[in-house]
PDB file of C-alpha atoms and ligand atoms in Angstrom:
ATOM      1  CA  UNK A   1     102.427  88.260 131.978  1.00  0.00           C
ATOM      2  CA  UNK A   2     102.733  86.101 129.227  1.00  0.00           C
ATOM      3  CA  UNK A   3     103.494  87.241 125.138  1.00  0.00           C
ATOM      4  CA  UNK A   4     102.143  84.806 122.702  1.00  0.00           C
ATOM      5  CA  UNK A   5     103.880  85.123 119.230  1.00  0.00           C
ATOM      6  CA  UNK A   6     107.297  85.362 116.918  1.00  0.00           C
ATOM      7  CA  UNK A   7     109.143  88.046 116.844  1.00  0.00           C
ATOM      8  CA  UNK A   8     108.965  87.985 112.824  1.00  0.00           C
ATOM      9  CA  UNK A   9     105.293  89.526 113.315  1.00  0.00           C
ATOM     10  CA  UNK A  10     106.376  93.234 113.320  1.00  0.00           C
ATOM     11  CA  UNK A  11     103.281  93.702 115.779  1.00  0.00           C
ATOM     12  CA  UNK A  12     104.657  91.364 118.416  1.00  0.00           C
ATOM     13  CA  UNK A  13     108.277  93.099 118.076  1.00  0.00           C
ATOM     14  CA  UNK A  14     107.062  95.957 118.769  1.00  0.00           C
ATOM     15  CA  UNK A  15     104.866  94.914 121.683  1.00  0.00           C
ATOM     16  CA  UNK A  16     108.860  93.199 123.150  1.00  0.00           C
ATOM     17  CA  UNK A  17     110.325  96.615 122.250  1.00  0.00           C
ATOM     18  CA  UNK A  18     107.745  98.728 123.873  1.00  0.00           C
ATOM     19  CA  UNK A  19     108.443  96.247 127.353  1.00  0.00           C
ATOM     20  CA  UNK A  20     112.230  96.491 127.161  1.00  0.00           C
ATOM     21  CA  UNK A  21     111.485 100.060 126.536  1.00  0.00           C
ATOM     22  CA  UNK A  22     109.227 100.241 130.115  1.00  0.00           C
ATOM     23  CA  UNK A  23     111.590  97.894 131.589  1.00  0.00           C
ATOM     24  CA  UNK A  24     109.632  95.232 132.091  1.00  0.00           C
ATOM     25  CA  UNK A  25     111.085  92.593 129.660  1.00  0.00           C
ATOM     26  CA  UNK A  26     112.109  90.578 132.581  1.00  0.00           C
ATOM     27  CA  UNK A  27     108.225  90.522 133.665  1.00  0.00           C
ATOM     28  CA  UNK A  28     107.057  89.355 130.385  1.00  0.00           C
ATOM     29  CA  UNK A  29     107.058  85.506 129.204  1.00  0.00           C
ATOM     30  CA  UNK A  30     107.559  85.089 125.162  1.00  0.00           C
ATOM     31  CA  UNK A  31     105.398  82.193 124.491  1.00  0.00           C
ATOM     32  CA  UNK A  32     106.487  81.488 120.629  1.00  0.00           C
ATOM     33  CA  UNK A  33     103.386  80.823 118.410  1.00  0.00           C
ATOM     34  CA  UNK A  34     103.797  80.787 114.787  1.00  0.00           C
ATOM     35  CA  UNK A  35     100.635  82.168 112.530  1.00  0.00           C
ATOM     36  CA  UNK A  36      99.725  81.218 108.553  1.00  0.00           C
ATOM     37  CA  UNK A  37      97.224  82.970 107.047  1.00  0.00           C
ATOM     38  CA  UNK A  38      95.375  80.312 105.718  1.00  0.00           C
ATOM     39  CA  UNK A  39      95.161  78.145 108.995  1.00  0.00           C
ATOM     40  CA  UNK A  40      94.168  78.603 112.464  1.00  0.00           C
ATOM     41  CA  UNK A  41      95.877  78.283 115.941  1.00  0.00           C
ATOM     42  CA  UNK A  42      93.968  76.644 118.644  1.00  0.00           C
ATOM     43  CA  UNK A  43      95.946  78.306 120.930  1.00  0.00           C
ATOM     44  CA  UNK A  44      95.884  81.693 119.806  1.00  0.00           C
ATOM     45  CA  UNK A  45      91.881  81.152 118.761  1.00  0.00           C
ATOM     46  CA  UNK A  46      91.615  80.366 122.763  1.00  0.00           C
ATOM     47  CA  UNK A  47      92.199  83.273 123.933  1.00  0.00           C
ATOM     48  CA  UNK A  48      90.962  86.098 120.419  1.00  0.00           C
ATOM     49  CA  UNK A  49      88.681  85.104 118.290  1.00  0.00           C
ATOM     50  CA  UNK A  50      90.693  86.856 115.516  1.00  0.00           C
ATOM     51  CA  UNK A  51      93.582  84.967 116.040  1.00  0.00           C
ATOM     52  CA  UNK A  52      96.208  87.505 115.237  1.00  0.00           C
ATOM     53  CA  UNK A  53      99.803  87.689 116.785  1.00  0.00           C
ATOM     54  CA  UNK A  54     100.311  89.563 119.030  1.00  0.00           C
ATOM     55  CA  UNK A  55      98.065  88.533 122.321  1.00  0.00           C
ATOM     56  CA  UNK A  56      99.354  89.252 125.983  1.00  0.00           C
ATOM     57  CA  UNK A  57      98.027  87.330 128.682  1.00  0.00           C
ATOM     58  CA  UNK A  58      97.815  89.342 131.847  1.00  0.00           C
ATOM     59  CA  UNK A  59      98.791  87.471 135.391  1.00  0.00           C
ATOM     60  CA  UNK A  60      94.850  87.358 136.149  1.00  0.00           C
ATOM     61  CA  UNK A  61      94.680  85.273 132.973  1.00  0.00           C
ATOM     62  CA  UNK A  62      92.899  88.097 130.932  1.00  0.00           C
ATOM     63  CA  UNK A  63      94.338  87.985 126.971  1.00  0.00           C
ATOM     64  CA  UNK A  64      94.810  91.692 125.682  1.00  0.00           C
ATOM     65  CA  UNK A  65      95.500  92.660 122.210  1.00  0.00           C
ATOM     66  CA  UNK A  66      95.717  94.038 119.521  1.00  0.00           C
ATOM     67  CA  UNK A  67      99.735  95.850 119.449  1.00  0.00           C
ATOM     68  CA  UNK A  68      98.499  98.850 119.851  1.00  0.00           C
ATOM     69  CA  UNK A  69      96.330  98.421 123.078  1.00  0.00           C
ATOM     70  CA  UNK A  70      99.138  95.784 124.174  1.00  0.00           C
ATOM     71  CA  UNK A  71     101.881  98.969 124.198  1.00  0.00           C
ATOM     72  CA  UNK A  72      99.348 100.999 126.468  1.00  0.00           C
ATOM     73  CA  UNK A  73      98.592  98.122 128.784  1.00  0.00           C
ATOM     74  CA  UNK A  74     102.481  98.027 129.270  1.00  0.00           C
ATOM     75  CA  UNK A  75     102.900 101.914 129.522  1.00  0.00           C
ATOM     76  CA  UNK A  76     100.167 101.699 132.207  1.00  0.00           C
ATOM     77  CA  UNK A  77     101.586  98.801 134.284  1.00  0.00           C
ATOM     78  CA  UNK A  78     104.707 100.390 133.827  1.00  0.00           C
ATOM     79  CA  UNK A  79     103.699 103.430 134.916  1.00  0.00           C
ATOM     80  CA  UNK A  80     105.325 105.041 131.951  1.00  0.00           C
ATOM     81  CA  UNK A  81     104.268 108.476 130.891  1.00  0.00           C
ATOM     82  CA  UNK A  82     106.817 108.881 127.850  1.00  0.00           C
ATOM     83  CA  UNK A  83     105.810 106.145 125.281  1.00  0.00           C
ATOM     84  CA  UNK A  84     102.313 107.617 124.954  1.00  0.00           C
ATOM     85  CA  UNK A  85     102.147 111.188 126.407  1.00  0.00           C
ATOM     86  CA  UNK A  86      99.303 112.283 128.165  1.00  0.00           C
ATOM     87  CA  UNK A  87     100.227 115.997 127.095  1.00  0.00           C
ATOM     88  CA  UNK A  88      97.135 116.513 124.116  1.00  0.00           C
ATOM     89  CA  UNK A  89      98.990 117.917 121.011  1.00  0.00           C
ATOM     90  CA  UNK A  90     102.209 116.051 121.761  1.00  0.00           C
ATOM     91  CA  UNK A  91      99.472 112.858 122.345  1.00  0.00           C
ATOM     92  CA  UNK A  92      97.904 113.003 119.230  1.00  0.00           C
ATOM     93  CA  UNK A  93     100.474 113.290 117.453  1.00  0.00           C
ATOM     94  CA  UNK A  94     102.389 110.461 118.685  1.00  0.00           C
ATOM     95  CA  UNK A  95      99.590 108.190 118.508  1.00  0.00           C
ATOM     96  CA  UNK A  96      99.613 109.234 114.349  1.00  0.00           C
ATOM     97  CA  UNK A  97     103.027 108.283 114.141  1.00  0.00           C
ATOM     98  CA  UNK A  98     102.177 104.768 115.624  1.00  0.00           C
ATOM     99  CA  UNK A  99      99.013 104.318 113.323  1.00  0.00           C
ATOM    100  CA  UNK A 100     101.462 105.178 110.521  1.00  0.00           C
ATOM    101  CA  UNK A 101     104.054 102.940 111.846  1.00  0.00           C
ATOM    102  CA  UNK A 102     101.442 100.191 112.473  1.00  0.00           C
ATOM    103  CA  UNK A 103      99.884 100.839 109.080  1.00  0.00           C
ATOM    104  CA  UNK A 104     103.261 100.896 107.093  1.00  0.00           C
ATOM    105  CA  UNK A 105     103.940  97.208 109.335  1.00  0.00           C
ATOM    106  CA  UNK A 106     100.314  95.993 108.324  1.00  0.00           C
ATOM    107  CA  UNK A 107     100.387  96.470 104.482  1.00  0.00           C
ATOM    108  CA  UNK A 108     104.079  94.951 104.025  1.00  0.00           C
ATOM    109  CA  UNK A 109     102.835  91.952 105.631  1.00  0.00           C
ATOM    110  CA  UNK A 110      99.736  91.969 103.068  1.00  0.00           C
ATOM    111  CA  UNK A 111     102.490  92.505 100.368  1.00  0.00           C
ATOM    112  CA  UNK A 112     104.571  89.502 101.458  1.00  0.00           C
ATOM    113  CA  UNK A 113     101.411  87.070 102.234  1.00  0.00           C
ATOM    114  CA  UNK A 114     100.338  88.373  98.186  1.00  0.00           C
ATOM    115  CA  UNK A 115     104.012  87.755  96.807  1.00  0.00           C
ATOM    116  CA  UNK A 116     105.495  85.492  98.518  1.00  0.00           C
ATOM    117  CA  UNK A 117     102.922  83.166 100.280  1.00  0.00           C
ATOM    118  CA  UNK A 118     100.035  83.217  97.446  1.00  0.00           C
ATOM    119  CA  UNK A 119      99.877  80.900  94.573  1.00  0.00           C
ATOM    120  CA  UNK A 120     101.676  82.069  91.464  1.00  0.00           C
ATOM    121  CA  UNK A 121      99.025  82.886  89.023  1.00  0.00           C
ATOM    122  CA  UNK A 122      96.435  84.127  91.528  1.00  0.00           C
ATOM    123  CA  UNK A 123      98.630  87.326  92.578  1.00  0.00           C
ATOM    124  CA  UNK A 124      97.020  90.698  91.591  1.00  0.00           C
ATOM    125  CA  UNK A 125      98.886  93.181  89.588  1.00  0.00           C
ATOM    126  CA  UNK A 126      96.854  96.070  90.589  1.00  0.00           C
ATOM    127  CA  UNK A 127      97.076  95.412  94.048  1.00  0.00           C
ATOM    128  CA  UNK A 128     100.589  94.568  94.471  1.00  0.00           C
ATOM    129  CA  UNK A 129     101.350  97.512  92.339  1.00  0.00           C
ATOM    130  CA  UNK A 130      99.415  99.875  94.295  1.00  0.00           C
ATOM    131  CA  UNK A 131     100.445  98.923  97.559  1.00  0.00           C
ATOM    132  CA  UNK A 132     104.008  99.734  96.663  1.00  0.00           C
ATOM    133  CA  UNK A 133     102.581 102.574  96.419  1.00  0.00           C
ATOM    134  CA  UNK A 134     101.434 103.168  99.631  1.00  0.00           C
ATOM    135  CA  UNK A 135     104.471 101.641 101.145  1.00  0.00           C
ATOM    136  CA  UNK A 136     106.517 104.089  99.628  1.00  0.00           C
ATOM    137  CA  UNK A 137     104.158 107.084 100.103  1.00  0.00           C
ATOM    138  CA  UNK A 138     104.089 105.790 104.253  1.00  0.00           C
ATOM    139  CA  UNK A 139     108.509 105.925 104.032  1.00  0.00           C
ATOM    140  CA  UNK A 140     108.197 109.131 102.432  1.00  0.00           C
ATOM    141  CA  UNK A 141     105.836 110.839 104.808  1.00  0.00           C
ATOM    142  CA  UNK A 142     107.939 109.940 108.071  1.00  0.00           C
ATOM    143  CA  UNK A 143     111.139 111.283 105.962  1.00  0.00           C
ATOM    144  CA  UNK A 144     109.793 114.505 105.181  1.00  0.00           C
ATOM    145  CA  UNK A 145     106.966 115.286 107.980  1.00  0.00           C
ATOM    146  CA  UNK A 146     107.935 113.479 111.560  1.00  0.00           C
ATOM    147  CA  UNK A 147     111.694 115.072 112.001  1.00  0.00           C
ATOM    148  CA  UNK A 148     111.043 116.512 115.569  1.00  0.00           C
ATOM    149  CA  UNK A 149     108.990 113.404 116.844  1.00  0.00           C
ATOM    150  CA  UNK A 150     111.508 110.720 115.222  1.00  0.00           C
ATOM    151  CA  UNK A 151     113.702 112.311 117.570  1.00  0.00           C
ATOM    152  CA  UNK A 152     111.651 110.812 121.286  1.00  0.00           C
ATOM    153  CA  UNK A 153     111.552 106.928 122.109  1.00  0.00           C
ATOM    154  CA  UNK A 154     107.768 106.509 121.984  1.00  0.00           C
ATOM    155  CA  UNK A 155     105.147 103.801 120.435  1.00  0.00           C
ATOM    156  CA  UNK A 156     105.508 106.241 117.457  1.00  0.00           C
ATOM    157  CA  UNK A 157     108.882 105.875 116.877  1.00  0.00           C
ATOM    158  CA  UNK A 158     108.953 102.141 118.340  1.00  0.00           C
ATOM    159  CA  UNK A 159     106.214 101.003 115.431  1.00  0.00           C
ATOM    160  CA  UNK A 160     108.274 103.065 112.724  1.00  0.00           C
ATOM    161  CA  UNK A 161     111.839 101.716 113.601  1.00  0.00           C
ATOM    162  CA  UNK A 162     110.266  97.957 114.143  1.00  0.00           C
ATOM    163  CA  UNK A 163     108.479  98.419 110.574  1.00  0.00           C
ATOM    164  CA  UNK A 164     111.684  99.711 109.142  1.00  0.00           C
ATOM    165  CA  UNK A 165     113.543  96.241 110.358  1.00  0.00           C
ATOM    166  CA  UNK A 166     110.577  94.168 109.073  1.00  0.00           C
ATOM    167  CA  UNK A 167     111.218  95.778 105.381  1.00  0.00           C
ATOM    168  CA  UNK A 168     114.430  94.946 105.729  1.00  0.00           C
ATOM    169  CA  UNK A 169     114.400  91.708 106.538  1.00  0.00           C
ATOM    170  CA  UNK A 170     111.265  90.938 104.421  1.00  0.00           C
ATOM    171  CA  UNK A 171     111.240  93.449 101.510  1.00  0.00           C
ATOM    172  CA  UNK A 172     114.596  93.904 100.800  1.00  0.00           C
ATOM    173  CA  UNK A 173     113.695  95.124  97.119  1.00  0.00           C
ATOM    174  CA  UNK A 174     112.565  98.620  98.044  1.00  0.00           C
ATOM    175  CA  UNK A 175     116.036 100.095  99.166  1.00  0.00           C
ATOM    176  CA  UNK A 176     114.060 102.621 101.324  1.00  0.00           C
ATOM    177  CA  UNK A 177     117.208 104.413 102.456  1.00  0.00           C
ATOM    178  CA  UNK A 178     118.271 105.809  98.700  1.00  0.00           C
ATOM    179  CA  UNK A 179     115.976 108.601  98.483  1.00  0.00           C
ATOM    180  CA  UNK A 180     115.389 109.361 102.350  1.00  0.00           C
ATOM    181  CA  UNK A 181     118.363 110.271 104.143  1.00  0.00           C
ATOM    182  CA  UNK A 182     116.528 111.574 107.792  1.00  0.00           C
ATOM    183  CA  UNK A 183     114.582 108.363 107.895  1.00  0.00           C
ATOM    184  CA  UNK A 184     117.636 106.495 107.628  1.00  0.00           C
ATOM    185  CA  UNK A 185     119.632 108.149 109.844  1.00  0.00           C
ATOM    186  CA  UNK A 186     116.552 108.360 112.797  1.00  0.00           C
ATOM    187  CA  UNK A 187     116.591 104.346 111.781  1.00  0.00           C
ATOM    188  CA  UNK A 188     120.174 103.772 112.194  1.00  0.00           C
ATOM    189  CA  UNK A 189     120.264 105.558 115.749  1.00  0.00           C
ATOM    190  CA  UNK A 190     116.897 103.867 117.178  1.00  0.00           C
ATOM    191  CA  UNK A 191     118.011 100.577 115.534  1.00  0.00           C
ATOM    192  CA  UNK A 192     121.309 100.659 118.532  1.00  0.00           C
ATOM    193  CA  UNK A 193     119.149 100.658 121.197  1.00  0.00           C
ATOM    194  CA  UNK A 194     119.343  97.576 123.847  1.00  0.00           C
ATOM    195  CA  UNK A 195     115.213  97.212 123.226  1.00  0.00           C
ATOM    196  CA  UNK A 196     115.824  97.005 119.424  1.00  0.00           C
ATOM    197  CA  UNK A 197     118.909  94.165 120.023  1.00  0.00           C
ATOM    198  CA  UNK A 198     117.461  91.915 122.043  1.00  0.00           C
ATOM    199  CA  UNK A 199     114.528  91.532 120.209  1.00  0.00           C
ATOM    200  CA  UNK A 200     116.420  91.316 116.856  1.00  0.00           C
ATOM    201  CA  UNK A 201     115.365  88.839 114.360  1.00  0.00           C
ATOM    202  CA  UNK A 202     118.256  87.161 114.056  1.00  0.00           C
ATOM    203  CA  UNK A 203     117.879  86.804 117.674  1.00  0.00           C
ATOM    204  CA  UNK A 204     115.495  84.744 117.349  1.00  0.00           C
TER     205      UNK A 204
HETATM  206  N1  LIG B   1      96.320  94.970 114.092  1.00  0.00           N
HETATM  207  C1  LIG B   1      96.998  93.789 114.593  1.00  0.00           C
HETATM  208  C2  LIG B   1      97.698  93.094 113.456  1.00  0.00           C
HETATM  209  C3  LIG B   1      98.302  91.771 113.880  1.00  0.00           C
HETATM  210  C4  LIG B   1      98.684  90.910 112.681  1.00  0.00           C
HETATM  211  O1  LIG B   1      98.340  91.211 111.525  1.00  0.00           O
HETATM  212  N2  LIG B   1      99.370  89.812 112.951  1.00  0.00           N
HETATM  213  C5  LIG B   1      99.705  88.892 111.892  1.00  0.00           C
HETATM  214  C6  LIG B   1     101.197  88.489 111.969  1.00  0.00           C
HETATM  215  S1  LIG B   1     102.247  89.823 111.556  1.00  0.00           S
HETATM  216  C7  LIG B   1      98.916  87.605 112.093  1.00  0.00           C
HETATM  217  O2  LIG B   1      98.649  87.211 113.209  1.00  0.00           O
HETATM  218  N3  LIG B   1      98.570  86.944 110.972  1.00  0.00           N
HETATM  219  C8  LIG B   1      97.928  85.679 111.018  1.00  0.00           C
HETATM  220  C9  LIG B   1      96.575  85.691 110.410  1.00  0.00           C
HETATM  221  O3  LIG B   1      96.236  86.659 109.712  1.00  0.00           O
HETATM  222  O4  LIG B   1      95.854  84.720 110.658  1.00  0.00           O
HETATM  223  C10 LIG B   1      97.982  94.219 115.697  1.00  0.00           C
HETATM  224  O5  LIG B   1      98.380  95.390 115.694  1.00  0.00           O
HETATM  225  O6  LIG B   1      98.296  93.410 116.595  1.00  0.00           O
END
């Protein structure tokens, strides 16, 4: 199986997390493709018409994405029934945790393509200003409302701790931790774990 993308796209780290996680990091190949916004990638347009990092190409050749369907084809392959649980409640609720993680991951890159990658002068106030908003609001709802299921390795916690690390390393200016001590401490313990090393940024 192949992995096209960088490990800067919080999607594809967590896609590299959820293998190590299943144990199959060693059957995955990390093809690096870089993305811009603004430009295509014949390669990546080859095999998804959207384009969009990540994209895994099975061994029968067949390309696979978006993150979220990328984590279940690995689960499945793997065999493993503890990143997604089949149980219903526990299910359901995991799978909200990795929407929230995936959403909190989707609208800081929209923040940094807005702030840091549009022309100065075109940015939008209102925007910007309300999606600090939501970023916040997304921190503050896994702080107060996820304690039991921050405690499990699943695509829940995988897409919140890998979301975490992108604001981090991207958004430095919102200083998350301050104000929400049980998010920080469920990021500090996930953020040890071999899956979370070796696919670090500064990694590579
Ligand atoms: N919903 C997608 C989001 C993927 C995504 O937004 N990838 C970004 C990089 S972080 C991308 O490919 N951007 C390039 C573009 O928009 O053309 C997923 O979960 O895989």
């Amino acid at each position: 199986m192949k992995i096209y993308g960088d490990t800067i796209s919080p999607f594809v780290r967590m896609c590299l997390v959820a293998a190590h996680e299943c144990g199959l990091a060693g059957k995955l190949e990390h093809v690096k493709e870089a993305v811009k916004p603004t430009l295509a990638n014949p390669k990546l347009t080859a095999l998804s018409a959207l384009g969009k990092i990540p994209i895994l190409e099975t061994d029968h050749h067949h390309p696979i994405y978006d993150s979220r369907v990328i984590i279940e084809y690995l689960a499945h392959v793997a065999g493993n029934k503890t990143l997604i649980p089949d149980d219903g409640v526990k299910r359901f609720r995991i799978l909200t945790l990795l929407a929230l993680g995936q959403g909190l991951a989707d609208v800081c890159v929209a923040y940094r393509y807005e702030t840091a990658m549009r022309p100065q002068g075109s940015q939008w106030a209102d925007w910007i200003a309300r999606t600090e908003q939501r970023i916040n609001a997304a921190m503050d709802d896994m702080n107060s409302n996820w304690q039991a299921e921050l405690a499990d390795v699943t695509a829940g916690t995988i897409a919140a701790a890998v979301a975490l690390a992108y604001i981090d390393f991207r958004l430095p200016a919102f200083k998350w931790r301050d104000t929400r001590p049980r998010l920080s401490a469920f990021h500090e313990k996930f953020s040890t774990r071999e899956s979370m090393l070796k696919t670090a940024l500064a990694a590579g």
